[in-house]
Coordinates of C-alpha atoms in Angstrom, one line a residue:
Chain A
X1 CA 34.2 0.2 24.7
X2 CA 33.7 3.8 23.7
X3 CA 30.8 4.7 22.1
X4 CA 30.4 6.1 18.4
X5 CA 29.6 10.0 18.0
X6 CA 27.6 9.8 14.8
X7 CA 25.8 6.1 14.4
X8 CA 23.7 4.7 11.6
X9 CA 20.7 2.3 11.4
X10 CA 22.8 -1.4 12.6
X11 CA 25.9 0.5 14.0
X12 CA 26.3 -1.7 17.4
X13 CA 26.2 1.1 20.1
X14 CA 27.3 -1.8 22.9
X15 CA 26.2 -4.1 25.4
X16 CA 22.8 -4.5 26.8
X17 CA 24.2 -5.3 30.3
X18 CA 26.1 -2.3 30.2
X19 CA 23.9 0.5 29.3
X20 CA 19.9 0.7 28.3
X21 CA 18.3 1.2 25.0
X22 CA 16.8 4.7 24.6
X23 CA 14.9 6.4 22.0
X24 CA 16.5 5.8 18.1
X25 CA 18.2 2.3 19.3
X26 CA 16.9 -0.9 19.5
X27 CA 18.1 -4.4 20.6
X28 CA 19.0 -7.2 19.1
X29 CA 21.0 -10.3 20.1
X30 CA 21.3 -8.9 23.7
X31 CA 23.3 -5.6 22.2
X32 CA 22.1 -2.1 21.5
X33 CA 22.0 -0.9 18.1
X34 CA 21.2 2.4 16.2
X35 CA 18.2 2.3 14.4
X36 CA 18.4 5.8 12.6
X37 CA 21.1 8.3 11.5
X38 CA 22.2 11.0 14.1
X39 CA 24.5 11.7 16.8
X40 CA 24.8 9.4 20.0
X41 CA 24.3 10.7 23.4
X42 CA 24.5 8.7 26.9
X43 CA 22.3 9.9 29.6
X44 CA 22.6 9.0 33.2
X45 CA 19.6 6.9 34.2
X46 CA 16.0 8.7 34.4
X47 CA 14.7 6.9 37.2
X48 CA 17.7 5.1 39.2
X49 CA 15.1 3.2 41.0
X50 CA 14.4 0.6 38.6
X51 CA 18.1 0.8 36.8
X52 CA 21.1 2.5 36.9
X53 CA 22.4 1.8 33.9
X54 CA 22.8 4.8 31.4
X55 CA 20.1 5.4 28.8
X56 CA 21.8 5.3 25.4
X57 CA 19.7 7.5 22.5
X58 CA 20.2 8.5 19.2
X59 CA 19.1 12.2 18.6
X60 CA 18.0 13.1 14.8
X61 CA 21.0 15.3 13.1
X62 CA 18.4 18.3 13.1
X63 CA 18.0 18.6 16.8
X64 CA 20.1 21.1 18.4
X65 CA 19.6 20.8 22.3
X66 CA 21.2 17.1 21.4
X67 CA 24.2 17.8 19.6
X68 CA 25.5 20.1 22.1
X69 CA 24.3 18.2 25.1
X70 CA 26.1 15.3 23.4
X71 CA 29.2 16.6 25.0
X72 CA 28.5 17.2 28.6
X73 CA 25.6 14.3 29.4
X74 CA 23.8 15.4 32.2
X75 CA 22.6 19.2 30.3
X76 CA 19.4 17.6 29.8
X77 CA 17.3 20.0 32.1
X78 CA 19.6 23.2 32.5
X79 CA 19.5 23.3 28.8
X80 CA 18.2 27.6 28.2
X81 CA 15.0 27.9 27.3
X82 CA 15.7 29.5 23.5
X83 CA 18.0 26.1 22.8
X84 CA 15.4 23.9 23.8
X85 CA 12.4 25.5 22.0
X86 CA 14.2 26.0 19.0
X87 CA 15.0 21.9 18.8
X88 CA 11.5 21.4 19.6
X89 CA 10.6 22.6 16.6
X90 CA 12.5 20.9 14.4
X91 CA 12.4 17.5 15.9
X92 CA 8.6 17.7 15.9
X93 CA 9.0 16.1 12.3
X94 CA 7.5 12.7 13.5
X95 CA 6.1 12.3 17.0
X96 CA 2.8 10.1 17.4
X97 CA 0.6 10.8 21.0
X98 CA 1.1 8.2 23.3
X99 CA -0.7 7.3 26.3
X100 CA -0.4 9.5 29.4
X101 CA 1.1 12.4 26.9
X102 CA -0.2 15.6 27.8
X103 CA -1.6 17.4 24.5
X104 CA -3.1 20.7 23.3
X105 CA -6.1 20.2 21.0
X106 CA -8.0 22.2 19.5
X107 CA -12.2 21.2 19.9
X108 CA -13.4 20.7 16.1
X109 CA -17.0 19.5 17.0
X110 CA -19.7 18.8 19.8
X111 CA -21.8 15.5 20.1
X112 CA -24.4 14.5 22.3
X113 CA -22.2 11.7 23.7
X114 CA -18.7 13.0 22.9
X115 CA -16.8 15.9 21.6
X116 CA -14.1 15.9 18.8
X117 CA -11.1 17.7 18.8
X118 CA -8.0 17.5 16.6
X119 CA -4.2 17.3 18.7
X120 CA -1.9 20.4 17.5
X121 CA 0.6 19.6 20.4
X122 CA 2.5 16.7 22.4
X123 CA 4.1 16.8 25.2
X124 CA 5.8 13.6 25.9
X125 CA 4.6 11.1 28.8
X126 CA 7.4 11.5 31.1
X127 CA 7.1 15.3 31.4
X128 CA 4.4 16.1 33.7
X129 CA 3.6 19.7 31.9
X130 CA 3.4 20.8 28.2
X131 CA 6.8 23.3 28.6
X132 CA 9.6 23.5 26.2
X133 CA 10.1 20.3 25.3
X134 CA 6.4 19.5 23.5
X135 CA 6.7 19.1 19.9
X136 CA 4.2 20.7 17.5
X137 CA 2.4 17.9 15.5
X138 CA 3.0 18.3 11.5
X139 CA -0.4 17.0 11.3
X140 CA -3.1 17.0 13.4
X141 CA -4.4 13.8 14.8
X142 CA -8.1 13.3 15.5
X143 CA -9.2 12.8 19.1
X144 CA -12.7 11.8 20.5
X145 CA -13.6 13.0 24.4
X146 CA -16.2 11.1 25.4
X147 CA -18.8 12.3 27.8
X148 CA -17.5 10.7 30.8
X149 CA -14.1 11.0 30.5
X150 CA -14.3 15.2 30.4
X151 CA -14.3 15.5 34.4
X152 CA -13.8 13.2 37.8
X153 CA -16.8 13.9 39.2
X154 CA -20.6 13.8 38.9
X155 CA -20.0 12.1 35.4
X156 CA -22.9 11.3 34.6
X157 CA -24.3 15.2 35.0
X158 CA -21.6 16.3 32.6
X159 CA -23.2 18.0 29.2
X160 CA -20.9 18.0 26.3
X161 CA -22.3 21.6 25.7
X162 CA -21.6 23.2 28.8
X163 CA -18.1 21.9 28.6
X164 CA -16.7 22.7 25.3
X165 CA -17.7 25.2 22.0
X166 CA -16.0 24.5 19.0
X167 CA -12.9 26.2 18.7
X168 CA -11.7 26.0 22.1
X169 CA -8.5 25.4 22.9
X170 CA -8.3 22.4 26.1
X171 CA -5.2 20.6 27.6
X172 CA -6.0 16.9 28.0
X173 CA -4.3 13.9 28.6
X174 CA -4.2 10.6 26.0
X175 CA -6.0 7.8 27.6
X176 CA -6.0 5.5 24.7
X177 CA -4.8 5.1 21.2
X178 CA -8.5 4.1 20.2
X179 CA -10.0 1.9 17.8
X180 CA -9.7 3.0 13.6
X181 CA -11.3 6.3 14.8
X182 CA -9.2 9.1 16.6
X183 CA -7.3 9.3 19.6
X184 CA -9.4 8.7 22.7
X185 CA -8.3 12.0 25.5
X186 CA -9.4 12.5 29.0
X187 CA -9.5 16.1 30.9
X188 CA -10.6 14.2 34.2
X189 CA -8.6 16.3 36.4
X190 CA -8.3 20.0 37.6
X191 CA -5.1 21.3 35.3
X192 CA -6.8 19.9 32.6
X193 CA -9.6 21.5 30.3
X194 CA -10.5 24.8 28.4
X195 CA -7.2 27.0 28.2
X196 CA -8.2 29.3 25.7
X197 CA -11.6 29.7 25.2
X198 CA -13.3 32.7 22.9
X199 CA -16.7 33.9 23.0
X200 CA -18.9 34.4 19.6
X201 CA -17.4 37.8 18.9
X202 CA -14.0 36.1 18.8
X203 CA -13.1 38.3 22.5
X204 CA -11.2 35.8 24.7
X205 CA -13.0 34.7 27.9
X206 CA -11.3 34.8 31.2
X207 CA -12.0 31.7 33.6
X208 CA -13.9 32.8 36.8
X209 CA -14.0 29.5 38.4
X210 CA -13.5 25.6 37.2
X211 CA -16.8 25.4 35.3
X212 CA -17.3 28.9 34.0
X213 CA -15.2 31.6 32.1
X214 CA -16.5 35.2 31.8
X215 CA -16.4 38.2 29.1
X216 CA -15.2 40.8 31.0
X217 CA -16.1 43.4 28.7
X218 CA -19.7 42.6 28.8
X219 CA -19.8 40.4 32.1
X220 CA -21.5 37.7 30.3
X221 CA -20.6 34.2 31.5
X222 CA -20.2 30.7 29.4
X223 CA -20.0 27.6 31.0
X224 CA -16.9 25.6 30.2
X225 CA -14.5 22.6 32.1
X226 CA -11.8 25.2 33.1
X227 CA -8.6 24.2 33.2
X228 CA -6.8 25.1 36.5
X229 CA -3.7 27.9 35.8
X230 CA -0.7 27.2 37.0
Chain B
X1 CA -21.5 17.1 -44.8
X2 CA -21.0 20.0 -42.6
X3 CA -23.8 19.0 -40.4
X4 CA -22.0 15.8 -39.2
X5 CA -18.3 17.0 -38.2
X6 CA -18.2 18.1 -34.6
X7 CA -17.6 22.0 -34.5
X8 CA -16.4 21.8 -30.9
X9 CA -13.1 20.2 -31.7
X10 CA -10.3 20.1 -33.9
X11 CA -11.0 17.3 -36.2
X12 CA -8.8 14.9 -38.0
X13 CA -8.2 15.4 -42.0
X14 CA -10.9 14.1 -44.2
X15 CA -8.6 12.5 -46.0
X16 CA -6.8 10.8 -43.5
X17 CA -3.2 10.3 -42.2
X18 CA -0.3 7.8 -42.7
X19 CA 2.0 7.1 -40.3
X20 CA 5.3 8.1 -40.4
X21 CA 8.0 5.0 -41.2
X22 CA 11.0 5.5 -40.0
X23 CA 14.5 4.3 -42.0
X24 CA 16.3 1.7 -40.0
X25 CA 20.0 3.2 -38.7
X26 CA 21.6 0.2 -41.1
X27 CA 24.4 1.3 -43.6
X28 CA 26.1 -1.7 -44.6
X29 CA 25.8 -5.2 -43.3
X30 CA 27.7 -5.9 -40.0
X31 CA 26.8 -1.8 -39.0
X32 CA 24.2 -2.3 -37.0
X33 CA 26.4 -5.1 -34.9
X34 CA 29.1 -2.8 -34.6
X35 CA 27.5 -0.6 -32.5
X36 CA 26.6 -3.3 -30.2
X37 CA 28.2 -2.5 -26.6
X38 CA 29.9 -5.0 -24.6
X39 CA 30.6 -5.2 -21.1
X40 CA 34.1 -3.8 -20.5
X41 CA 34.7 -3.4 -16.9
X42 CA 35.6 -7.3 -14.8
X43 CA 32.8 -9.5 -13.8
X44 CA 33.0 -8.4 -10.4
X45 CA 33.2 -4.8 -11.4
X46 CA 30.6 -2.6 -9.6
X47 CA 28.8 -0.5 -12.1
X48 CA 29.7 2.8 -10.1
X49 CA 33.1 1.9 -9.9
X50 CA 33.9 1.3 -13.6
X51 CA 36.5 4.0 -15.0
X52 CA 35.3 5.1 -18.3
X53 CA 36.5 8.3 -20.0
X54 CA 33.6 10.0 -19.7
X55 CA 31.4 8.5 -17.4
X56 CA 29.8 9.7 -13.9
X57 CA 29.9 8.1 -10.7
X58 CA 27.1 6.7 -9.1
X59 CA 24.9 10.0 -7.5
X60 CA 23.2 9.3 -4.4
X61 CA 21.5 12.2 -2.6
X62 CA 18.8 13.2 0.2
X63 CA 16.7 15.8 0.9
X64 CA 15.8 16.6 -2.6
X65 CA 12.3 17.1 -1.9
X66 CA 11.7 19.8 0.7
X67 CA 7.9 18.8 1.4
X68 CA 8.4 15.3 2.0
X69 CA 9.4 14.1 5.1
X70 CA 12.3 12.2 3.5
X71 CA 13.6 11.8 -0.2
X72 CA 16.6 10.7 -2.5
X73 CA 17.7 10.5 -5.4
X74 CA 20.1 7.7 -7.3
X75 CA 21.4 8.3 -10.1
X76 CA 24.3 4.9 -11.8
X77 CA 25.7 6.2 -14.7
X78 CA 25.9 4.6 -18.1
X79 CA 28.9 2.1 -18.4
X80 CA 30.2 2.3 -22.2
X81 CA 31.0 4.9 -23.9
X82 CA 28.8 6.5 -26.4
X83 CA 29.7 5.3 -30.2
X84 CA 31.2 7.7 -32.3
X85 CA 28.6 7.0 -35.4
X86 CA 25.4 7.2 -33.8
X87 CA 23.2 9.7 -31.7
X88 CA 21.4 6.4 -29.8
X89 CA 22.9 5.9 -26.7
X90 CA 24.3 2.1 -26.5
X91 CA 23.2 1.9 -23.4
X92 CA 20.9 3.3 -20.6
X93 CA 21.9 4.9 -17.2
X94 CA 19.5 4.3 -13.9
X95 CA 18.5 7.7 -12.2
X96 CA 15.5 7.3 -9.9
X97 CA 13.8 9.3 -7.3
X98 CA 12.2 8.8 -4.0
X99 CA 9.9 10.5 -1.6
X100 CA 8.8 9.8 1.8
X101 CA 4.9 11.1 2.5
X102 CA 4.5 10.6 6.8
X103 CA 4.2 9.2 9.0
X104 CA 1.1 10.5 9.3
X105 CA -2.2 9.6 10.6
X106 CA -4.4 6.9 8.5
X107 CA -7.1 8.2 6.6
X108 CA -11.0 7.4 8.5
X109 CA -11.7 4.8 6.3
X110 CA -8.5 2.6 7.1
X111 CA -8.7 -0.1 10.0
X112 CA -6.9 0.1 12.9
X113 CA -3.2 -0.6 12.6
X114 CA -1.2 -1.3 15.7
X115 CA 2.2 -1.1 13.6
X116 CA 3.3 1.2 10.6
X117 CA 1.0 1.1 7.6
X118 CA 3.7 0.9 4.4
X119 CA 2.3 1.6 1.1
X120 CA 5.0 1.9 -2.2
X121 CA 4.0 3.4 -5.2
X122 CA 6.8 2.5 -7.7
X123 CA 5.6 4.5 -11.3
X124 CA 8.4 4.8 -14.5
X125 CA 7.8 8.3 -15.9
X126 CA 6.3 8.2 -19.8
X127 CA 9.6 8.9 -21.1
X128 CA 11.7 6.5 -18.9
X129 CA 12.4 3.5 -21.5
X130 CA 13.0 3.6 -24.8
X131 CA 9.4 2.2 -25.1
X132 CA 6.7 4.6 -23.9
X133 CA 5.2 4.2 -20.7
X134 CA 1.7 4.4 -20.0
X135 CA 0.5 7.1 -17.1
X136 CA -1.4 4.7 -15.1
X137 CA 0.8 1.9 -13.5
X138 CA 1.2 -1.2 -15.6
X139 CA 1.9 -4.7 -13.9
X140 CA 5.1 -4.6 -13.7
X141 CA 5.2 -0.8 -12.1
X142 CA 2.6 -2.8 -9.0
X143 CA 4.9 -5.9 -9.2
X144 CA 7.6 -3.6 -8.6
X145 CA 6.0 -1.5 -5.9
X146 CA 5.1 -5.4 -3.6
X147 CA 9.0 -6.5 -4.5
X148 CA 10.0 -2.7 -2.8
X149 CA 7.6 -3.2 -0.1
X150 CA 8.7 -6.5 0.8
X151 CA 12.3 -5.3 1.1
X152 CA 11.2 -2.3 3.4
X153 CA 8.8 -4.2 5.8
X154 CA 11.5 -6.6 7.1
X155 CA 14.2 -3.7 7.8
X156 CA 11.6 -0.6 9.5
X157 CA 10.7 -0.9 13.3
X158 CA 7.0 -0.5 12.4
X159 CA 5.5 -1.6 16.1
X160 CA 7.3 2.4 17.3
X161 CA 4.4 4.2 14.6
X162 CA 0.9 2.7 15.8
X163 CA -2.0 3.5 13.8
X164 CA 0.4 5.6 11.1
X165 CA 0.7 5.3 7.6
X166 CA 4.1 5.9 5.9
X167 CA 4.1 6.2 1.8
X168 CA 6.8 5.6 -0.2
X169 CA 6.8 7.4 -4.0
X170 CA 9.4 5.8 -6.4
X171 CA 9.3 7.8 -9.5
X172 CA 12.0 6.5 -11.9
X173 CA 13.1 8.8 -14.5
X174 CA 15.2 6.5 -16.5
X175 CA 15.0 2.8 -16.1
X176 CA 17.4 0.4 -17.5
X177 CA 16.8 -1.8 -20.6
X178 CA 16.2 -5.4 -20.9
X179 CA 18.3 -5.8 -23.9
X180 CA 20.4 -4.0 -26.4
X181 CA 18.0 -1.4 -28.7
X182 CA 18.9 -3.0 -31.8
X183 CA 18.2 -6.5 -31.3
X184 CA 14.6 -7.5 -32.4
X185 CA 13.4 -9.2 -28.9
X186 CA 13.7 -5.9 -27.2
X187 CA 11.3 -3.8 -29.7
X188 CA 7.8 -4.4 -27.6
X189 CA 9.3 -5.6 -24.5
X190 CA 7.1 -4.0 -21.8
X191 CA 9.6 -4.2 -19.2
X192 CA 9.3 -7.5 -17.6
X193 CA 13.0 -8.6 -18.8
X194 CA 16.6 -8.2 -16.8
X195 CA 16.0 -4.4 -16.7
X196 CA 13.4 -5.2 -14.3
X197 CA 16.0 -6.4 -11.6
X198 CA 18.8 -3.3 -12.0
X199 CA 15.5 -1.2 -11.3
X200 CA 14.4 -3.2 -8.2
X201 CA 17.9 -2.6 -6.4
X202 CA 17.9 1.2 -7.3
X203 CA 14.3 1.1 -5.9
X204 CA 15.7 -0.2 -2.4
X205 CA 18.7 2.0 -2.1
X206 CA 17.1 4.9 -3.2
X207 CA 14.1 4.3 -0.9
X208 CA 16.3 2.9 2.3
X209 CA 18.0 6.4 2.2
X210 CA 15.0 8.9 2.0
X211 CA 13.6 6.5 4.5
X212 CA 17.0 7.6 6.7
X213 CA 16.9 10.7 5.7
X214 CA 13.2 10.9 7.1
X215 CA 14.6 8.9 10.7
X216 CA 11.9 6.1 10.7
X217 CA 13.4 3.8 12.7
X218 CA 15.1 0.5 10.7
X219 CA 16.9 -2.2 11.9
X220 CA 19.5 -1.9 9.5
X221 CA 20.4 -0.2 6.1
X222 CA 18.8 -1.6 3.6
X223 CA 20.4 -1.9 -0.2
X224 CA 19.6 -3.7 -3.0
X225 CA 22.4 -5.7 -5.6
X226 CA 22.3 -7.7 -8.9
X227 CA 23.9 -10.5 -10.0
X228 CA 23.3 -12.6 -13.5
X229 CA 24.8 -15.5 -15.2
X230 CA 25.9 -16.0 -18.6
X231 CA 25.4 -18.5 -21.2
X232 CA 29.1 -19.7 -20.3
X233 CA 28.3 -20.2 -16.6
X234 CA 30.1 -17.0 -15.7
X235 CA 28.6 -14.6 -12.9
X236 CA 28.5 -11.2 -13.3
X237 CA 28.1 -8.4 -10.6
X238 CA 25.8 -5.0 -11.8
X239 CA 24.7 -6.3 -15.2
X240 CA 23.9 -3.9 -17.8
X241 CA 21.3 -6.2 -19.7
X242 CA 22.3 -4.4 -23.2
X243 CA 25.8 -5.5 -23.1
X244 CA 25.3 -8.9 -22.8
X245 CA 23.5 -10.9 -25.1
X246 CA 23.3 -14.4 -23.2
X247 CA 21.8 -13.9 -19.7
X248 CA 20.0 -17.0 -18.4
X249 CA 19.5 -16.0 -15.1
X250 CA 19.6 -13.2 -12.6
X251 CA 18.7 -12.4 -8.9
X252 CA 18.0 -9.5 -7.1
X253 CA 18.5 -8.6 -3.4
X254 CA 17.6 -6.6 -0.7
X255 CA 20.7 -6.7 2.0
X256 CA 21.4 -5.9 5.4
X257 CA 25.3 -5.9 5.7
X258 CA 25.4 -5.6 9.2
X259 CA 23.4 -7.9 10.2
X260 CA 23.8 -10.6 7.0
X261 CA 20.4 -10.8 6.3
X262 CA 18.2 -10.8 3.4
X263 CA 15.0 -9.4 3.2
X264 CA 13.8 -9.8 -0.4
X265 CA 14.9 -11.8 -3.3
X266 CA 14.2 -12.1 -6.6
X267 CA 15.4 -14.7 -8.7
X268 CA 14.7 -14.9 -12.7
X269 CA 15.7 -17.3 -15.5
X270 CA 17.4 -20.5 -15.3
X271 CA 19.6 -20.9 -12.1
X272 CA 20.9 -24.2 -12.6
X273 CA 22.2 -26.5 -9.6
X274 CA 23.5 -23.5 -7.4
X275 CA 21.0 -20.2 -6.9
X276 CA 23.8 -20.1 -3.3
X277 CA 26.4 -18.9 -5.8
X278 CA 24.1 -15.9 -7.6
X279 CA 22.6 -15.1 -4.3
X280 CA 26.2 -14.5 -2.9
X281 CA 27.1 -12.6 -5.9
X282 CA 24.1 -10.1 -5.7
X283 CA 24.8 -9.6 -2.1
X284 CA 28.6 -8.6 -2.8
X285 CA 26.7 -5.8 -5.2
X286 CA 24.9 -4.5 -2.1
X287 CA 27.7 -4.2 -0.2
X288 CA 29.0 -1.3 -3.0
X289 CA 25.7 0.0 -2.3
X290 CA 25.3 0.2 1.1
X291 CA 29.3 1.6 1.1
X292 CA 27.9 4.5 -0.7
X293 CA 24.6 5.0 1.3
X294 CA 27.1 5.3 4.6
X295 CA 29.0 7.9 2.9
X296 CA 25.9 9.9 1.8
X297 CA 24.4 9.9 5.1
X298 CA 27.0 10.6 6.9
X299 CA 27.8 13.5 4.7
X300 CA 24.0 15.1 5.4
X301 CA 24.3 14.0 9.1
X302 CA 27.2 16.2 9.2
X303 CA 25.6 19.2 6.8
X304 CA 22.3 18.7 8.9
X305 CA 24.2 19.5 12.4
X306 CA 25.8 22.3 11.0
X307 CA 22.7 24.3 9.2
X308 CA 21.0 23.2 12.9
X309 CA 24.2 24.7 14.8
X310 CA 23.9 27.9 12.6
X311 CA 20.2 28.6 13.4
X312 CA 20.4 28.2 16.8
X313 CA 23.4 30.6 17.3
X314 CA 21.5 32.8 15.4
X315 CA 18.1 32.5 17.6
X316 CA 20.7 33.3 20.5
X317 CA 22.0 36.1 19.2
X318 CA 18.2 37.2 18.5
X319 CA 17.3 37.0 21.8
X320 CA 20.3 39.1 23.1
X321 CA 19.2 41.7 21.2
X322 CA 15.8 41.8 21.9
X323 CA 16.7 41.6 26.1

């Protein structure tokens, strides 16, 4: 059965036993349908361990990368860098974090047992790295680090205050949705932590080693969970 | 004297006011009934499909609302013609518009939500009837907004938007009548009549397309249809409750074509032995609907691609000039 190009919410996209459901579809009475407006694309399988069939999605109508790579289906990583940037930004309309997402956030206060931190930035769970495919959040979410979850080792020495100042900007990773509250995020590993970190004069600090960045105008050092560069 | 009146506002007239009293449109005997519409389009004539001389068709369009996340905006024409001796319309048209605010995170306060969090605000604008409207929502505006949200919780995927909160804003600029202007019943009738249910279905298809247009994931497409019966048993698709005089009952739907399912239903007046056959009837009216929901959004899915396509090749062109 060939597939649809453009599908709406309930257009039956085809079989389950043929192909598997993928982002904008859904299944019902062992069949894949659409479950919003846009154009159809079929994928070879992402990880051919556990299936081979091909992943079926359903790309918003806004979303460039898509409707091109609709055509030939297997442009989904050779796709140039200005294409894919330029869809990131206007798919970004609604993306939630997820658990093991990687996300940019931005610290918005310091607790004795915690620090908060609002998410500007998703990267979805799949992707190992925030690149061109992260999504700018139209509104921020509120996150909570909590004191042990901020590095893997010697937890219980870690100080909220000689890991983050408000304003910083860290890489983290979603461990949890979390309760009513905020997002619960974890930078328990060495690529995660302080990115982009500023001293009180606004001057940005350059890491000199995991746990301390430095002013290199004045030489004065601040202590911080550096993340590791690339 | 002039210690007691309050120098801080404008006061009313010591003598005080009468109000005005307004001549009744009647010439003759028999004039009044002579302007009195009647439905001239077949019982199983869709509203937006009725040929009048100088009607509109039914108006359906998203993305009126650039903030929102998703919006639309219905508007069903009036079906008779306007009379040739008066200024009063005979009857009323439908034109209602809806925003989508989110998803978007829940506010502190609210309790954890592992599914989508749907509010509906349904609110007729002061000048929507022909009786004016309050600015705070009356009962039948929150009845309204639980019949809306009843229809839109059975067709969206909420479990895919943990811990968000997705509002729907129904503003409805003109509603339709529950009976013809000049018969007595409908002087003071707040809106709880047959009007009610021709506004309930606009409220769902307007709604189930900005929720498209916003891509929030639904099982279906969503559109709401009316049905009524006569005082001679005879069913009716698309009432307008001002040309008929005799309604005894109606029903309202919200219908999923493709997969046959109702998710909301709201039945009114005396059914009789078979509510099946009314039921039927109002889903047949969703089916217009949802034929010109398909068209709309496949119309903006295809103006959507293109403005996409345009900025893109654009942004590539950019960046060979800049290297």
């Amino acid at each position: 059965m060939a597939l649809p190009t453009l599908a709406l919410p309930g257009t039956l996209l085809g079989p389950a036993s043929k192909y598997a459901p993928g982002p904008g579809t859904h299944i019902h009475d062992s069949a894949i349908y659409a479950s919003i407006a846009g154009t159809v694309a079929s994928h070879p399988s992402p990880n051919p361990t556990t299936t081979k069939l091909p992943l079926l999605s359903i790309s918003r109508p806004g979303d460039v990368s898509s409707s091109s790579s609709s055509s030939s289906s297997s442009s989904s990583s050779s796709s140039s860098s200005s294409s894919s940037s330029s869809s990131s930004s206007s798919s970004s309309a609604n993306i939630l974090p997820e658990v093991d997402a990687q996300v940019l956030a931005r610290i918005t206060r310091l607790g004795a047992r915690f620090a908060s931190a609002e998410i500007l930035v998703i990267a979805p769970a799949n992707t190992t790295s925030i690149s061109a495919d992260a999504s700018v959040c139209s509104t921020p979410f509120t996150a909570q680090i909590r004191r042990e979850d901020i590095r893997a080792t010697e937890k219980d020495k870690v100080t909220v205050q000689d890991s983050f100042r408000v304003g910083d900007l860290i890489r983290a990773v979603v461990i949890s949705l979390g309760d009513q509250g905020g997002y619960y995020l974890s930078t328990a590993k060495n690529e995660l932590g302080v990115v982009v970190a500023r001293g009180e004069g606004g001057e940005v600090l350059v890491p000199v080693s995991w746990k301390e960045v430095r002013d290199m105008r004045t030489g004065r050092g601040e202590a911080r969970k550096v993340a590791k560069p690339f | 004297m002039a210690a007691n009146t309050d120098r801080r506002r404008i006061n009313a007239p010591s003598g005080g006011t009468s109000a005005p009293v307004f001549a009744k449109p009647v010439k003759a005997p028999g004039y009044l009934q002579s302007l009195r519409p009647n439905r001239t389009r077949g019982p199983n004539e869709l509203r937006k499909t009725c040929k009048q001389t100088n009607s509109i068709r039914t108006v359906l369009q998203t993305g009126v609302v650039p903030s929102a996340s998703g919006s639309a905006y219905l508007e069903v024409p009036t079906t008779t013609a306007s009379s040739q001796s008066s200024l009063i319309p005979p009857t009323s048209s439908l034109k209602i518009a809806a925003s989508i605010q989110g998803p978007k995170p829940l506010p502190r306060s609210a309790p954890f939500s592992p599914t989508l969090v749907l509010t509906t605000t349904v609110k007729f604008a002061p000048f929507a009837t022909r009786y004016r409207r309050g600015y705070i929502r009356d009962s039948a505006e929150r009845d309204l907004g639980v019949h809306l949200e009843a229809a839109l919780r059975g067709v969206i995927i909420g479990e895919r938007w943990p811990k968000s909160g997705l509002e729907v804003v129904i503003t409805i600029l003109e509603g339709d009548e529950d009976a013809w202007w000049g018969d007595d019943k409908a002087e003071g009738g707040a809106g709880s009549g047959w009007g009610l249910l021709n506004v309930l279905a606009g409220c769902i298809t307007v709604a189930s397309a900005a929720i498209m247009d916003a891509s929030i994931d639904c099982v279906d497409m969503v559109a709401g249809g009316v049905a009524a019966i006569t005082a001679d048993g005879q069913k009716v698709l698309e009432p307008c409750p001002a040309e008929h005089q005799d309604l005894v009952a109606a029903c309202a739907v919200g219908y999923l074509a493709s997969r046959d399912e109702i998710t909301e239903l709201w039945l009114k007046g005396e059914v009789g032995a078979d509510p099946d056959e009314l039921i039927e009837g109002a889903t047949h009216a969703a089916m217009g609907s949802v034929s010109v929901l398909r068209e709309v959004l496949l119309e903006s899915m295809g103006t959507k691609t293109k403005v996409a396509n345009e900025v893109s090749k654009r942004k590539l062109e950019d960046v060979e000039m800049t290297g």
